[in-house]
PDB file of C-alpha atoms in Angstrom:
ATOM      1  CA  UNK A   4     -12.475 -24.452 215.340  1.00  0.00           C
ATOM      2  CA  UNK A   5     -11.348 -20.876 216.031  1.00  0.00           C
ATOM      3  CA  UNK A   6     -10.901 -20.427 219.784  1.00  0.00           C
ATOM      4  CA  UNK A   7     -12.360 -23.944 220.107  1.00  0.00           C
ATOM      5  CA  UNK A   8     -15.876 -22.779 219.195  1.00  0.00           C
ATOM      6  CA  UNK A   9     -16.251 -21.154 215.778  1.00  0.00           C
ATOM      7  CA  UNK A  10     -16.323 -23.545 212.816  1.00  0.00           C
ATOM      8  CA  UNK A  11     -15.361 -20.760 210.394  1.00  0.00           C
ATOM      9  CA  UNK A  12     -18.344 -20.861 208.032  1.00  0.00           C
ATOM     10  CA  UNK A  13     -17.951 -17.210 207.024  1.00  0.00           C
ATOM     11  CA  UNK A  14     -14.165 -17.074 207.248  1.00  0.00           C
ATOM     12  CA  UNK A  15     -13.818 -20.029 204.876  1.00  0.00           C
ATOM     13  CA  UNK A  16     -16.022 -18.375 202.253  1.00  0.00           C
ATOM     14  CA  UNK A  17     -14.306 -14.978 201.986  1.00  0.00           C
ATOM     15  CA  UNK A  18     -11.069 -15.989 200.211  1.00  0.00           C
ATOM     16  CA  UNK A  19     -13.096 -18.035 197.720  1.00  0.00           C
ATOM     17  CA  UNK A  20     -15.432 -15.108 196.976  1.00  0.00           C
ATOM     18  CA  UNK A  21     -12.513 -12.693 196.694  1.00  0.00           C
ATOM     19  CA  UNK A  22     -10.548 -14.962 194.364  1.00  0.00           C
ATOM     20  CA  UNK A  23     -13.472 -15.274 191.960  1.00  0.00           C
ATOM     21  CA  UNK A  24     -14.061 -11.536 192.248  1.00  0.00           C
ATOM     22  CA  UNK A  25     -10.475 -10.898 191.140  1.00  0.00           C
ATOM     23  CA  UNK A  26     -10.731 -13.412 188.299  1.00  0.00           C
ATOM     24  CA  UNK A  27     -13.910 -11.780 186.962  1.00  0.00           C
ATOM     25  CA  UNK A  28     -12.458  -8.288 187.390  1.00  0.00           C
ATOM     26  CA  UNK A  29      -9.418  -9.235 185.319  1.00  0.00           C
ATOM     27  CA  UNK A  30     -11.592 -10.875 182.660  1.00  0.00           C
ATOM     28  CA  UNK A  31     -13.763  -7.763 182.405  1.00  0.00           C
ATOM     29  CA  UNK A  32     -10.702  -5.479 182.486  1.00  0.00           C
ATOM     30  CA  UNK A  33     -12.045  -3.706 185.570  1.00  0.00           C
ATOM     31  CA  UNK A  34      -9.875  -1.206 187.404  1.00  0.00           C
ATOM     32  CA  UNK A  35     -11.307  -1.543 190.918  1.00  0.00           C
ATOM     33  CA  UNK A  36     -12.517  -4.121 193.415  1.00  0.00           C
ATOM     34  CA  UNK A  37     -15.355  -3.332 195.833  1.00  0.00           C
ATOM     35  CA  UNK A  38     -16.579  -4.901 199.068  1.00  0.00           C
ATOM     36  CA  UNK A  39     -19.249  -3.938 201.584  1.00  0.00           C
ATOM     37  CA  UNK A  40     -17.374  -4.682 204.806  1.00  0.00           C
ATOM     38  CA  UNK A  41     -17.108  -2.341 207.763  1.00  0.00           C
ATOM     39  CA  UNK A  42     -13.830  -0.917 209.007  1.00  0.00           C
ATOM     40  CA  UNK A  43     -14.012  -2.763 212.326  1.00  0.00           C
ATOM     41  CA  UNK A  44     -14.660  -6.302 211.123  1.00  0.00           C
ATOM     42  CA  UNK A  45     -12.599  -9.250 209.988  1.00  0.00           C
ATOM     43  CA  UNK A  46     -14.050  -9.562 206.498  1.00  0.00           C
ATOM     44  CA  UNK A  47     -12.408  -6.401 205.170  1.00  0.00           C
ATOM     45  CA  UNK A  48      -9.023  -7.967 205.932  1.00  0.00           C
ATOM     46  CA  UNK A  49      -9.979 -11.297 204.387  1.00  0.00           C
ATOM     47  CA  UNK A  50     -11.137  -9.684 201.151  1.00  0.00           C
ATOM     48  CA  UNK A  51      -8.349  -7.162 200.824  1.00  0.00           C
ATOM     49  CA  UNK A  52      -5.590  -9.656 201.594  1.00  0.00           C
ATOM     50  CA  UNK A  53      -6.690 -11.585 198.506  1.00  0.00           C
ATOM     51  CA  UNK A  54      -7.087  -8.396 196.453  1.00  0.00           C
ATOM     52  CA  UNK A  55      -3.633  -7.130 197.365  1.00  0.00           C
ATOM     53  CA  UNK A  56      -1.877 -10.423 196.703  1.00  0.00           C
ATOM     54  CA  UNK A  57      -3.710 -11.333 193.482  1.00  0.00           C
ATOM     55  CA  UNK A  58      -4.378  -7.891 191.987  1.00  0.00           C
ATOM     56  CA  UNK A  59      -2.117  -5.383 193.755  1.00  0.00           C
ATOM     57  CA  UNK A  60      -2.580  -2.653 191.135  1.00  0.00           C
ATOM     58  CA  UNK A  61      -6.371  -2.565 191.286  1.00  0.00           C
ATOM     59  CA  UNK A  62      -8.071   0.149 193.310  1.00  0.00           C
ATOM     60  CA  UNK A  63      -9.946  -1.054 196.404  1.00  0.00           C
ATOM     61  CA  UNK A  64     -13.244   0.653 197.200  1.00  0.00           C
ATOM     62  CA  UNK A  65     -14.871   0.107 200.611  1.00  0.00           C
ATOM     63  CA  UNK A  66     -17.874   2.475 200.816  1.00  0.00           C
ATOM     64  CA  UNK A  67     -19.026   1.343 204.265  1.00  0.00           C
ATOM     65  CA  UNK A  68     -15.771   2.643 205.730  1.00  0.00           C
ATOM     66  CA  UNK A  69     -16.254   6.163 204.366  1.00  0.00           C
ATOM     67  CA  UNK A  70     -19.951   6.911 203.986  1.00  0.00           C
ATOM     68  CA  UNK A  71     -21.807   9.271 206.305  1.00  0.00           C
ATOM     69  CA  UNK A  72     -23.902   6.668 208.145  1.00  0.00           C
ATOM     70  CA  UNK A  73     -22.685   6.045 211.678  1.00  0.00           C
ATOM     71  CA  UNK A  74     -25.288   3.593 212.960  1.00  0.00           C
ATOM     72  CA  UNK A  75     -27.322   0.668 211.686  1.00  0.00           C
ATOM     73  CA  UNK A  76     -30.520   2.644 212.313  1.00  0.00           C
ATOM     74  CA  UNK A  77     -29.292   5.387 209.969  1.00  0.00           C
ATOM     75  CA  UNK A  78     -28.617   2.816 207.275  1.00  0.00           C
ATOM     76  CA  UNK A  79     -32.113   1.355 207.706  1.00  0.00           C
ATOM     77  CA  UNK A  80     -33.699   4.831 207.486  1.00  0.00           C
ATOM     78  CA  UNK A  81     -31.797   5.600 204.294  1.00  0.00           C
ATOM     79  CA  UNK A  82     -32.786   2.354 202.580  1.00  0.00           C
ATOM     80  CA  UNK A  83     -36.433   2.790 203.548  1.00  0.00           C
ATOM     81  CA  UNK A  84     -36.401   6.380 202.268  1.00  0.00           C
ATOM     82  CA  UNK A  85     -35.320   5.050 198.882  1.00  0.00           C
ATOM     83  CA  UNK A  86     -38.059   2.416 198.839  1.00  0.00           C
ATOM     84  CA  UNK A  87     -35.606  -0.460 199.071  1.00  0.00           C
ATOM     85  CA  UNK A  88     -37.118  -3.496 200.771  1.00  0.00           C
ATOM     86  CA  UNK A  89     -34.896  -5.237 203.310  1.00  0.00           C
ATOM     87  CA  UNK A  90     -35.509  -7.927 205.924  1.00  0.00           C
ATOM     88  CA  UNK A  91     -33.731  -5.874 208.605  1.00  0.00           C
ATOM     89  CA  UNK A  92     -35.795  -3.600 210.867  1.00  0.00           C
ATOM     90  CA  UNK A  93     -35.024  -1.469 213.899  1.00  0.00           C
ATOM     91  CA  UNK A  94     -36.695  -4.098 216.072  1.00  0.00           C
ATOM     92  CA  UNK A  95     -34.718  -6.854 214.368  1.00  0.00           C
ATOM     93  CA  UNK A  96     -31.471  -5.159 213.297  1.00  0.00           C
ATOM     94  CA  UNK A  97     -29.325  -8.263 213.186  1.00  0.00           C
ATOM     95  CA  UNK A  98     -26.444  -8.645 210.782  1.00  0.00           C
ATOM     96  CA  UNK A  99     -26.651 -12.149 209.329  1.00  0.00           C
ATOM     97  CA  UNK A 100     -24.227 -14.056 207.128  1.00  0.00           C
ATOM     98  CA  UNK A 101     -25.443 -17.299 205.639  1.00  0.00           C
ATOM     99  CA  UNK A 102     -23.918 -19.967 203.416  1.00  0.00           C
ATOM    100  CA  UNK A 103     -24.184 -23.733 202.924  1.00  0.00           C
ATOM    101  CA  UNK A 104     -21.950 -24.398 205.936  1.00  0.00           C
ATOM    102  CA  UNK A 105     -23.599 -22.200 208.542  1.00  0.00           C
ATOM    103  CA  UNK A 106     -24.869 -18.841 209.783  1.00  0.00           C
ATOM    104  CA  UNK A 107     -23.412 -15.957 211.769  1.00  0.00           C
ATOM    105  CA  UNK A 108     -25.569 -13.445 213.654  1.00  0.00           C
ATOM    106  CA  UNK A 109     -24.556 -10.224 215.405  1.00  0.00           C
ATOM    107  CA  UNK A 110     -25.754  -6.688 216.311  1.00  0.00           C
ATOM    108  CA  UNK A 111     -28.853  -5.548 218.176  1.00  0.00           C
ATOM    109  CA  UNK A 112     -29.363  -6.926 221.674  1.00  0.00           C
ATOM    110  CA  UNK A 113     -26.575  -9.431 220.997  1.00  0.00           C
ATOM    111  CA  UNK A 114     -24.041  -6.651 221.548  1.00  0.00           C
ATOM    112  CA  UNK A 115     -24.735  -7.050 225.273  1.00  0.00           C
ATOM    113  CA  UNK A 116     -22.812 -10.224 226.203  1.00  0.00           C
ATOM    114  CA  UNK A 117     -25.141 -10.760 229.188  1.00  0.00           C
ATOM    115  CA  UNK A 118     -28.285 -10.821 227.052  1.00  0.00           C
ATOM    116  CA  UNK A 119     -29.662 -14.247 226.154  1.00  0.00           C
ATOM    117  CA  UNK A 120     -30.069 -14.563 222.367  1.00  0.00           C
ATOM    118  CA  UNK A 121     -33.735 -14.327 221.353  1.00  0.00           C
ATOM    119  CA  UNK A 122     -35.072 -17.429 219.654  1.00  0.00           C
ATOM    120  CA  UNK A 123     -36.030 -15.428 216.557  1.00  0.00           C
ATOM    121  CA  UNK A 124     -32.413 -15.187 215.406  1.00  0.00           C
ATOM    122  CA  UNK A 125     -32.066 -18.912 214.749  1.00  0.00           C
ATOM    123  CA  UNK A 126     -32.933 -20.524 211.418  1.00  0.00           C
ATOM    124  CA  UNK A 127     -30.916 -23.736 211.092  1.00  0.00           C
ATOM    125  CA  UNK A 128     -31.434 -25.134 214.578  1.00  0.00           C
ATOM    126  CA  UNK A 129     -34.469 -26.087 216.606  1.00  0.00           C
ATOM    127  CA  UNK A 130     -34.726 -24.811 220.164  1.00  0.00           C
ATOM    128  CA  UNK A 131     -33.152 -27.721 222.104  1.00  0.00           C
ATOM    129  CA  UNK A 132     -36.075 -27.669 224.544  1.00  0.00           C
ATOM    130  CA  UNK A 133     -38.454 -28.268 221.625  1.00  0.00           C
ATOM    131  CA  UNK A 134     -36.277 -30.788 219.794  1.00  0.00           C
ATOM    132  CA  UNK A 135     -37.492 -34.400 219.385  1.00  0.00           C
ATOM    133  CA  UNK A 136     -37.915 -36.378 222.604  1.00  0.00           C
ATOM    134  CA  UNK A 137     -36.116 -39.366 221.084  1.00  0.00           C
ATOM    135  CA  UNK A 138     -32.427 -39.224 220.122  1.00  0.00           C
ATOM    136  CA  UNK A 139     -31.236 -39.492 216.539  1.00  0.00           C
ATOM    137  CA  UNK A 140     -28.216 -41.656 215.766  1.00  0.00           C
ATOM    138  CA  UNK A 141     -25.964 -40.920 212.796  1.00  0.00           C
ATOM    139  CA  UNK A 142     -22.936 -42.773 211.482  1.00  0.00           C
ATOM    140  CA  UNK A 143     -20.336 -40.759 209.586  1.00  0.00           C
ATOM    141  CA  UNK A 144     -17.739 -42.548 207.479  1.00  0.00           C
ATOM    142  CA  UNK A 145     -14.431 -40.851 206.695  1.00  0.00           C
ATOM    143  CA  UNK A 146     -11.820 -41.721 204.083  1.00  0.00           C
ATOM    144  CA  UNK A 147      -8.380 -40.197 204.618  1.00  0.00           C
ATOM    145  CA  UNK A 148      -9.884 -37.578 206.908  1.00  0.00           C
ATOM    146  CA  UNK A 149     -12.689 -36.553 204.553  1.00  0.00           C
ATOM    147  CA  UNK A 150     -16.377 -37.290 205.269  1.00  0.00           C
ATOM    148  CA  UNK A 151     -17.829 -39.486 202.541  1.00  0.00           C
ATOM    149  CA  UNK A 152     -20.945 -41.211 203.881  1.00  0.00           C
ATOM    150  CA  UNK A 153     -23.732 -40.698 206.390  1.00  0.00           C
ATOM    151  CA  UNK A 154     -25.512 -43.829 207.595  1.00  0.00           C
ATOM    152  CA  UNK A 155     -23.852 -45.796 204.823  1.00  0.00           C
ATOM    153  CA  UNK A 156     -25.078 -43.526 202.025  1.00  0.00           C
ATOM    154  CA  UNK A 157     -22.495 -41.691 199.914  1.00  0.00           C
ATOM    155  CA  UNK A 158     -22.901 -37.932 199.468  1.00  0.00           C
ATOM    156  CA  UNK A 159     -21.100 -35.206 197.578  1.00  0.00           C
ATOM    157  CA  UNK A 160     -19.396 -32.790 200.012  1.00  0.00           C
ATOM    158  CA  UNK A 161     -22.066 -30.114 199.575  1.00  0.00           C
ATOM    159  CA  UNK A 162     -24.983 -32.517 199.952  1.00  0.00           C
ATOM    160  CA  UNK A 163     -23.351 -34.169 202.958  1.00  0.00           C
ATOM    161  CA  UNK A 164     -23.127 -30.806 204.715  1.00  0.00           C
ATOM    162  CA  UNK A 165     -26.712 -29.933 203.782  1.00  0.00           C
ATOM    163  CA  UNK A 166     -27.948 -33.293 205.061  1.00  0.00           C
ATOM    164  CA  UNK A 167     -26.122 -32.997 208.387  1.00  0.00           C
ATOM    165  CA  UNK A 168     -27.329 -29.418 208.816  1.00  0.00           C
ATOM    166  CA  UNK A 169     -30.889 -30.725 208.568  1.00  0.00           C
ATOM    167  CA  UNK A 170     -30.447 -33.792 210.767  1.00  0.00           C
ATOM    168  CA  UNK A 171     -28.358 -32.140 213.483  1.00  0.00           C
ATOM    169  CA  UNK A 172     -30.217 -28.834 213.291  1.00  0.00           C
ATOM    170  CA  UNK A 173     -33.522 -30.624 213.828  1.00  0.00           C
ATOM    171  CA  UNK A 174     -32.082 -31.919 217.110  1.00  0.00           C
ATOM    172  CA  UNK A 175     -30.912 -28.497 218.250  1.00  0.00           C
ATOM    173  CA  UNK A 176     -27.230 -29.243 217.646  1.00  0.00           C
ATOM    174  CA  UNK A 177     -24.802 -26.599 216.452  1.00  0.00           C
ATOM    175  CA  UNK A 178     -25.529 -23.386 218.350  1.00  0.00           C
ATOM    176  CA  UNK A 179     -22.528 -21.359 219.476  1.00  0.00           C
ATOM    177  CA  UNK A 180     -22.630 -18.215 221.630  1.00  0.00           C
ATOM    178  CA  UNK A 181     -19.175 -16.745 222.112  1.00  0.00           C
ATOM    179  CA  UNK A 182     -17.109 -13.639 222.695  1.00  0.00           C
ATOM    180  CA  UNK A 183     -14.269 -13.896 220.208  1.00  0.00           C
ATOM    181  CA  UNK A 184     -11.067 -12.003 219.581  1.00  0.00           C
ATOM    182  CA  UNK A 185     -11.337 -10.249 216.253  1.00  0.00           C
ATOM    183  CA  UNK A 186      -8.368  -9.826 213.985  1.00  0.00           C
ATOM    184  CA  UNK A 187      -8.573  -6.032 214.276  1.00  0.00           C
ATOM    185  CA  UNK A 188      -7.996  -6.208 218.031  1.00  0.00           C
ATOM    186  CA  UNK A 189     -11.446  -5.886 219.592  1.00  0.00           C
ATOM    187  CA  UNK A 190     -13.677  -8.481 221.208  1.00  0.00           C
ATOM    188  CA  UNK A 191     -17.034  -9.233 219.623  1.00  0.00           C
ATOM    189  CA  UNK A 192     -20.050 -11.238 220.757  1.00  0.00           C
ATOM    190  CA  UNK A 193     -21.112 -13.608 217.978  1.00  0.00           C
ATOM    191  CA  UNK A 194     -23.832 -16.207 217.570  1.00  0.00           C
ATOM    192  CA  UNK A 195     -23.227 -19.056 215.146  1.00  0.00           C
ATOM    193  CA  UNK A 196     -25.308 -21.899 213.795  1.00  0.00           C
ATOM    194  CA  UNK A 197     -23.286 -24.731 212.316  1.00  0.00           C
ATOM    195  CA  UNK A 198     -24.943 -28.114 212.881  1.00  0.00           C
ATOM    196  CA  UNK A 199     -22.878 -29.949 210.262  1.00  0.00           C
ATOM    197  CA  UNK A 200     -19.648 -28.388 211.482  1.00  0.00           C
ATOM    198  CA  UNK A 201     -20.314 -29.389 215.088  1.00  0.00           C
ATOM    199  CA  UNK A 202     -21.008 -33.000 214.148  1.00  0.00           C
ATOM    200  CA  UNK A 203     -18.151 -33.353 211.651  1.00  0.00           C
ATOM    201  CA  UNK A 204     -15.630 -31.712 213.969  1.00  0.00           C
ATOM    202  CA  UNK A 205     -16.490 -34.026 216.848  1.00  0.00           C
ATOM    203  CA  UNK A 206     -16.588 -37.131 214.650  1.00  0.00           C
ATOM    204  CA  UNK A 207     -13.227 -36.484 212.992  1.00  0.00           C
ATOM    205  CA  UNK A 208     -11.443 -35.763 216.264  1.00  0.00           C
ATOM    206  CA  UNK A 209     -12.858 -38.941 217.736  1.00  0.00           C
ATOM    207  CA  UNK A 210     -11.681 -41.009 214.773  1.00  0.00           C
ATOM    208  CA  UNK A 211      -8.234 -39.463 215.144  1.00  0.00           C
ATOM    209  CA  UNK A 212      -8.039 -40.666 218.752  1.00  0.00           C
ATOM    210  CA  UNK A 213      -8.534 -44.191 217.429  1.00  0.00           C
ATOM    211  CA  UNK A 214      -6.073 -44.234 214.521  1.00  0.00           C
ATOM    212  CA  UNK A 215      -3.295 -41.735 215.285  1.00  0.00           C
ATOM    213  CA  UNK A 216      -0.332 -42.371 217.543  1.00  0.00           C
ATOM    214  CA  UNK A 217      -0.147 -40.170 220.619  1.00  0.00           C
ATOM    215  CA  UNK A 218       2.478 -37.701 219.398  1.00  0.00           C
ATOM    216  CA  UNK A 219       0.902 -37.250 215.970  1.00  0.00           C
ATOM    217  CA  UNK A 220      -2.519 -36.664 217.507  1.00  0.00           C
ATOM    218  CA  UNK A 221      -1.286 -34.081 219.996  1.00  0.00           C
ATOM    219  CA  UNK A 222       0.813 -32.219 217.444  1.00  0.00           C
ATOM    220  CA  UNK A 223      -2.085 -32.270 214.988  1.00  0.00           C
ATOM    221  CA  UNK A 224      -4.290 -30.649 217.640  1.00  0.00           C
ATOM    222  CA  UNK A 225      -1.744 -27.856 218.063  1.00  0.00           C
ATOM    223  CA  UNK A 226      -1.534 -27.263 214.326  1.00  0.00           C
ATOM    224  CA  UNK A 227      -5.319 -27.382 214.027  1.00  0.00           C
ATOM    225  CA  UNK A 228      -5.576 -24.312 216.249  1.00  0.00           C
ATOM    226  CA  UNK A 229      -2.972 -22.514 214.158  1.00  0.00           C
ATOM    227  CA  UNK A 230      -4.819 -23.527 210.985  1.00  0.00           C
ATOM    228  CA  UNK A 231      -8.071 -22.144 212.410  1.00  0.00           C
ATOM    229  CA  UNK A 232      -6.348 -18.855 213.274  1.00  0.00           C
ATOM    230  CA  UNK A 233      -4.798 -18.668 209.821  1.00  0.00           C
ATOM    231  CA  UNK A 234      -8.219 -19.215 208.231  1.00  0.00           C
ATOM    232  CA  UNK A 235      -9.909 -16.722 210.546  1.00  0.00           C
ATOM    233  CA  UNK A 236      -7.255 -14.137 209.691  1.00  0.00           C
ATOM    234  CA  UNK A 237      -7.762 -14.473 205.943  1.00  0.00           C
ATOM    235  CA  UNK A 238      -4.395 -16.069 205.183  1.00  0.00           C
ATOM    236  CA  UNK A 239      -5.807 -18.830 202.988  1.00  0.00           C
ATOM    237  CA  UNK A 240      -3.660 -18.291 199.904  1.00  0.00           C
ATOM    238  CA  UNK A 241      -0.312 -18.346 201.678  1.00  0.00           C
ATOM    239  CA  UNK A 242       2.753 -20.631 201.747  1.00  0.00           C
ATOM    240  CA  UNK A 243       2.135 -21.618 205.377  1.00  0.00           C
ATOM    241  CA  UNK A 244      -1.393 -22.767 204.582  1.00  0.00           C
ATOM    242  CA  UNK A 245      -0.091 -24.966 201.744  1.00  0.00           C
ATOM    243  CA  UNK A 246       2.599 -26.408 204.004  1.00  0.00           C
ATOM    244  CA  UNK A 247       0.080 -27.195 206.723  1.00  0.00           C
ATOM    245  CA  UNK A 248      -2.173 -28.840 204.133  1.00  0.00           C
ATOM    246  CA  UNK A 249       0.690 -31.186 203.315  1.00  0.00           C
ATOM    247  CA  UNK A 250       1.002 -32.142 206.990  1.00  0.00           C
ATOM    248  CA  UNK A 251      -2.728 -32.805 207.388  1.00  0.00           C
ATOM    249  CA  UNK A 252      -2.831 -34.878 204.205  1.00  0.00           C
ATOM    250  CA  UNK A 253       0.003 -37.010 205.567  1.00  0.00           C
ATOM    251  CA  UNK A 254      -1.391 -37.381 209.066  1.00  0.00           C
ATOM    252  CA  UNK A 255      -4.779 -38.403 207.653  1.00  0.00           C
ATOM    253  CA  UNK A 256      -3.492 -41.191 205.416  1.00  0.00           C
ATOM    254  CA  UNK A 257      -4.972 -43.749 207.830  1.00  0.00           C
ATOM    255  CA  UNK A 258      -7.845 -41.622 209.140  1.00  0.00           C
ATOM    256  CA  UNK A 259     -10.457 -43.895 207.631  1.00  0.00           C
ATOM    257  CA  UNK A 260     -13.348 -45.325 209.600  1.00  0.00           C
ATOM    258  CA  UNK A 261     -16.822 -44.714 210.973  1.00  0.00           C
ATOM    259  CA  UNK A 262     -18.020 -42.777 214.008  1.00  0.00           C
ATOM    260  CA  UNK A 263     -21.498 -43.133 215.510  1.00  0.00           C
ATOM    261  CA  UNK A 264     -23.026 -40.114 217.249  1.00  0.00           C
ATOM    262  CA  UNK A 265     -26.125 -39.546 219.331  1.00  0.00           C
ATOM    263  CA  UNK A 266     -27.958 -36.264 218.714  1.00  0.00           C
ATOM    264  CA  UNK A 267     -30.398 -35.263 221.418  1.00  0.00           C
ATOM    265  CA  UNK A 268     -31.833 -31.897 222.464  1.00  0.00           C
ATOM    266  CA  UNK A 269     -28.783 -29.825 221.592  1.00  0.00           C
ATOM    267  CA  UNK A 270     -26.263 -32.460 222.603  1.00  0.00           C
ATOM    268  CA  UNK A 271     -23.908 -34.301 220.288  1.00  0.00           C
ATOM    269  CA  UNK A 272     -22.216 -37.334 221.823  1.00  0.00           C
ATOM    270  CA  UNK A 273     -19.919 -39.970 220.362  1.00  0.00           C
ATOM    271  CA  UNK A 274     -21.190 -43.455 221.192  1.00  0.00           C
ATOM    272  CA  UNK A 275     -19.096 -45.613 218.870  1.00  0.00           C
ATOM    273  CA  UNK A 276     -16.072 -45.636 216.592  1.00  0.00           C
ATOM    274  CA  UNK A 277     -14.356 -48.209 214.382  1.00  0.00           C
ATOM    275  CA  UNK A 278     -11.539 -48.362 211.829  1.00  0.00           C
ATOM    276  CA  UNK A 279      -9.432 -50.999 210.126  1.00  0.00           C
ATOM    277  CA  UNK A 280      -6.469 -48.798 211.091  1.00  0.00           C
ATOM    278  CA  UNK A 281      -7.423 -48.683 214.778  1.00  0.00           C
ATOM    279  CA  UNK A 282      -4.512 -48.589 217.235  1.00  0.00           C
ATOM    280  CA  UNK A 283      -6.800 -49.614 220.077  1.00  0.00           C
ATOM    281  CA  UNK A 284      -5.984 -53.134 221.301  1.00  0.00           C
ATOM    282  CA  UNK A 285      -8.692 -54.577 223.523  1.00  0.00           C
ATOM    283  CA  UNK A 286      -6.446 -57.379 224.812  1.00  0.00           C
ATOM    284  CA  UNK A 287      -3.944 -54.782 226.012  1.00  0.00           C
ATOM    285  CA  UNK A 288      -6.584 -52.520 227.576  1.00  0.00           C
ATOM    286  CA  UNK A 289      -8.891 -55.089 229.179  1.00  0.00           C
ATOM    287  CA  UNK A 290      -9.106 -55.735 232.910  1.00  0.00           C
ATOM    288  CA  UNK A 291     -10.874 -59.014 232.227  1.00  0.00           C
ATOM    289  CA  UNK A 292      -9.801 -62.379 230.882  1.00  0.00           C
ATOM    290  CA  UNK A 293      -7.324 -62.416 228.023  1.00  0.00           C
ATOM    291  CA  UNK A 294      -5.265 -59.499 229.372  1.00  0.00           C
ATOM    292  CA  UNK A 295      -1.942 -59.447 227.478  1.00  0.00           C
ATOM    293  CA  UNK A 296      -0.413 -56.416 229.205  1.00  0.00           C
ATOM    294  CA  UNK A 297       2.749 -57.455 231.057  1.00  0.00           C
ATOM    295  CA  UNK A 298       2.373 -55.594 234.339  1.00  0.00           C
ATOM    296  CA  UNK A 299       5.747 -56.868 235.563  1.00  0.00           C
ATOM    297  CA  UNK A 300       7.334 -54.181 233.352  1.00  0.00           C
ATOM    298  CA  UNK A 301       5.601 -51.370 235.225  1.00  0.00           C
ATOM    299  CA  UNK A 302       8.010 -51.056 238.171  1.00  0.00           C
ATOM    300  CA  UNK A 303      11.054 -50.463 235.979  1.00  0.00           C
ATOM    301  CA  UNK A 304       9.170 -48.052 233.724  1.00  0.00           C
ATOM    302  CA  UNK A 305       7.917 -46.037 236.692  1.00  0.00           C
ATOM    303  CA  UNK A 306      11.421 -45.798 238.160  1.00  0.00           C
ATOM    304  CA  UNK A 307      12.909 -44.523 234.893  1.00  0.00           C
ATOM    305  CA  UNK A 308      10.052 -42.079 234.438  1.00  0.00           C
ATOM    306  CA  UNK A 309      10.524 -40.551 237.896  1.00  0.00           C
ATOM    307  CA  UNK A 310      14.345 -40.591 237.802  1.00  0.00           C
ATOM    308  CA  UNK A 311      14.829 -36.970 236.616  1.00  0.00           C
ATOM    309  CA  UNK A 312      12.894 -35.725 239.647  1.00  0.00           C
ATOM    310  CA  UNK A 313      14.436 -37.978 242.295  1.00  0.00           C
ATOM    311  CA  UNK A 314      16.925 -36.565 244.796  1.00  0.00           C
TER     312      UNK A 314
END
């Protein structure tokens, strides 16, 4: 997650859209590529990085950066004057991005970071206060780090995400309100809805705590932040991304198992985990009968550990 909050629903989609845009442009023998991004956002960089690396000789046209409209209200007035129907109004001027993974909402009153987001902006998630009064339990099964089943039922990746968006969203899970550092150097207040992302992210990290050795887990967490930054910054089709993919594929060779989560009024909590590759040893961790941990070794270990700091 970018800056530990954003599950990158929009950022993940831009390189894919841009790549197909380039492929179609080449097929149609087009001479230019066009996007509708502003000059102060991240998406312009994500699109144009793909354009420039995959079709460097094509002209790039970005009308929003050069047209005469300076405000969102001016854009709304222009569209209405031309009889073009849009869902955006001056009372509800939000900019919304939506795909199968999640939603992003900005503009309007949200530009004040002190202002509580109005309930009208949400579409995927129930108000936690109005969510069901009984918790929902879900079990997610991973194979080599990839989610394959929910509650024992196999899903395609797309249908798995759609299903979790419904189940978690119904319980008010997946809302994010954050001030993030944009690639272009400014801070921006963003609202995200990503129920599936919230659940999958928590479940995978929990499974990793069970199956990975300490050093691998901690290094993977460091690289995960770098991977999120790389994705956020539009560097999807790059050598570093491919190299990091190789690391994650290796580290997830044994990341197979099931995690049980409790979804309740906006909360998502892990309540169980299991794996045939588990490194957890109950007989070593127990304080009850059957303890196999040799505590007589502790004194020597502690002395060696503290030795560099002893005077």
